[in-house]
Coordinates of C-alpha atoms in Angstrom, one line a residue:
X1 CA -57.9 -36.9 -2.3
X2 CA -58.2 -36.7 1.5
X3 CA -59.1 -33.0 2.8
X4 CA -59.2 -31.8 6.3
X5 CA -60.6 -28.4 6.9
X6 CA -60.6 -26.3 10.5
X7 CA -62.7 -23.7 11.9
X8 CA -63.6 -22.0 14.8
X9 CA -60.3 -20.2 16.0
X10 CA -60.2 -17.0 17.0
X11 CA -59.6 -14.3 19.1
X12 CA -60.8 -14.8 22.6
X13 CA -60.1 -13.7 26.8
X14 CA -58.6 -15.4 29.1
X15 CA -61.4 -18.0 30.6
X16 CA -63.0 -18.0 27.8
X17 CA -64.1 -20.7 25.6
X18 CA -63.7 -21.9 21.4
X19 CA -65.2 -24.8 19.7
X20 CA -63.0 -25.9 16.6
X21 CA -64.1 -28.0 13.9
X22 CA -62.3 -30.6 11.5
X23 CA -64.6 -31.7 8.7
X24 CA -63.0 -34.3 6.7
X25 CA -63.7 -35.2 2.8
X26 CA -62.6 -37.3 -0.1
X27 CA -64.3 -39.8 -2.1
X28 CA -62.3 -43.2 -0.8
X29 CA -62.1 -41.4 2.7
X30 CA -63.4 -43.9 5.5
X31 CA -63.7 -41.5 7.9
X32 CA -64.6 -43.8 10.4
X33 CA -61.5 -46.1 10.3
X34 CA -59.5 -43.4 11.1
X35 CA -58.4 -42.0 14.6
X36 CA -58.6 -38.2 14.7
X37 CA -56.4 -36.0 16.2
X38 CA -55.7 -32.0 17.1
X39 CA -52.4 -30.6 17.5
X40 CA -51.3 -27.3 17.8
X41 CA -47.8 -25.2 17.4
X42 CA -47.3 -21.9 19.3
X43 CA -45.0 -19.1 17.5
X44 CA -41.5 -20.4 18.0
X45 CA -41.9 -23.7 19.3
X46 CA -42.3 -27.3 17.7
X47 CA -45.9 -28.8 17.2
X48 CA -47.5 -30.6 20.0
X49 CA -49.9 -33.1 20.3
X50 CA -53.2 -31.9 21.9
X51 CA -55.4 -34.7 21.9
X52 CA -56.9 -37.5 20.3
X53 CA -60.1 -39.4 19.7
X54 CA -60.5 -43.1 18.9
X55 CA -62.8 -44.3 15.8
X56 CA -66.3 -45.0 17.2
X57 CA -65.2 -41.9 20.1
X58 CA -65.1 -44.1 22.7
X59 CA -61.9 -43.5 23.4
X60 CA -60.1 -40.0 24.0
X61 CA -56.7 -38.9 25.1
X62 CA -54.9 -35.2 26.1
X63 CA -51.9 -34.1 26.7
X64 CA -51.5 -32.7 30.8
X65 CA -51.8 -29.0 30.2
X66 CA -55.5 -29.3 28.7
X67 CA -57.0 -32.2 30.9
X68 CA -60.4 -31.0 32.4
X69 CA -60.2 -28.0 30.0
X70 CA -60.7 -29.8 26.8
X71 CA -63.1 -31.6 25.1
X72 CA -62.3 -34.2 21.7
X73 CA -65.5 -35.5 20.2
X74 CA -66.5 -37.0 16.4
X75 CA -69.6 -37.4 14.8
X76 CA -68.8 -40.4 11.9
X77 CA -72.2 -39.8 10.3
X78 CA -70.8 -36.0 9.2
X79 CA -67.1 -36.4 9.1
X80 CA -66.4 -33.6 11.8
X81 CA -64.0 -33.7 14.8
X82 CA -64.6 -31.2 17.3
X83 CA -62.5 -29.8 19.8
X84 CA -64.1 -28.2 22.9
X85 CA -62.0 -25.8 24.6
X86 CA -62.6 -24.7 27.7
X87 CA -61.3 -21.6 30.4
X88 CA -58.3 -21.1 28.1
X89 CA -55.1 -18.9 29.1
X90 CA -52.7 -17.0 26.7
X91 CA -50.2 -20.2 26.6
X92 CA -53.1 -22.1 24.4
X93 CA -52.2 -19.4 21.7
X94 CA -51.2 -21.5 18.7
X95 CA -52.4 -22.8 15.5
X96 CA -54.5 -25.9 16.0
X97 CA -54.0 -28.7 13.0
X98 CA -56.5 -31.4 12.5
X99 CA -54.9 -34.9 11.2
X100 CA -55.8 -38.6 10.7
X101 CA -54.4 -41.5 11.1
X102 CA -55.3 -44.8 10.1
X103 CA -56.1 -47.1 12.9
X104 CA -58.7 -47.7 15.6
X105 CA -56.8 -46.2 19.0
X106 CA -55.7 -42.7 19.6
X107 CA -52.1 -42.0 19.4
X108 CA -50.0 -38.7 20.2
X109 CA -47.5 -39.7 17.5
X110 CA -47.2 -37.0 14.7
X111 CA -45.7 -40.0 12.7
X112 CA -48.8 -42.2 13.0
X113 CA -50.9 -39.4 11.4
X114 CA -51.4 -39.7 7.4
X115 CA -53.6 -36.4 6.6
X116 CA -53.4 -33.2 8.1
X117 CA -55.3 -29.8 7.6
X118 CA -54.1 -26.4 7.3
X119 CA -54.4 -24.9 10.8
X120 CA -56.4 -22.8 12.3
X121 CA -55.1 -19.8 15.0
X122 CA -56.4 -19.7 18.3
X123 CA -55.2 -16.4 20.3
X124 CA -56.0 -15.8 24.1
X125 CA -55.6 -13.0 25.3
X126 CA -54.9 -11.9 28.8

């Protein structure tokens, strides 16, 4: 059984700055054939993709409204995905999900993604 499990939300100012986690675990889990992603969904609306991080890292992709504020990185020797987040405003407010999908490339497609954690609430206030 695959588990993905988030941390580092929280409550934080405008301009300020959160590091989430994603540590991933199961016995048959090949953490490094897998392309890890963070999405988020704000109160009311529909899940979004955030970004998206290739499997060796070498590749990384974000949506517009958190390039140059965000950061995706993995570390495959401890099955953690990080997500740096940088001089965030209020409209970042949403629960952040870590997922998986199989496959060497990022994608942005909730579809491609085969595991997915629990959430984790970021909150910015003004």
């Amino acid at each position: 059984q695959v588990q993905l499990v988030e941390s580092g939300g929280g409550l934080v100012q405008s301009g300020g700055s959160l590091r989430l986690s994603c540590v991933a675990s199961g016995r048959t889990f090949s953490f490094g054939s897998y392309t890890m992603g963070w999405f988020r969904q704000a109160l009311g609306k529909e899940r979004e993709f955030v970004s998206a991080i290739s499997w060796n890292g070498g590749t990384a992709e974000y949506v517009d409204s958190v390039k140059g504020r965000f950061t995706v990185s993995r570390d495959n020797t401890k099955k953690i995905v990080y997500l740096q987040m940088n001089s965030l405003k209020p409209e970042d407010t949403a629960v952040y999900y870590c997922a998986a999908a199989l496959g060497w490339m990022p994608t942005s497609s909730e579809n491609d993604y085969d595991y997915w954690g629990q959430g984790t609430q970021v909150t910015v206030s003004s």
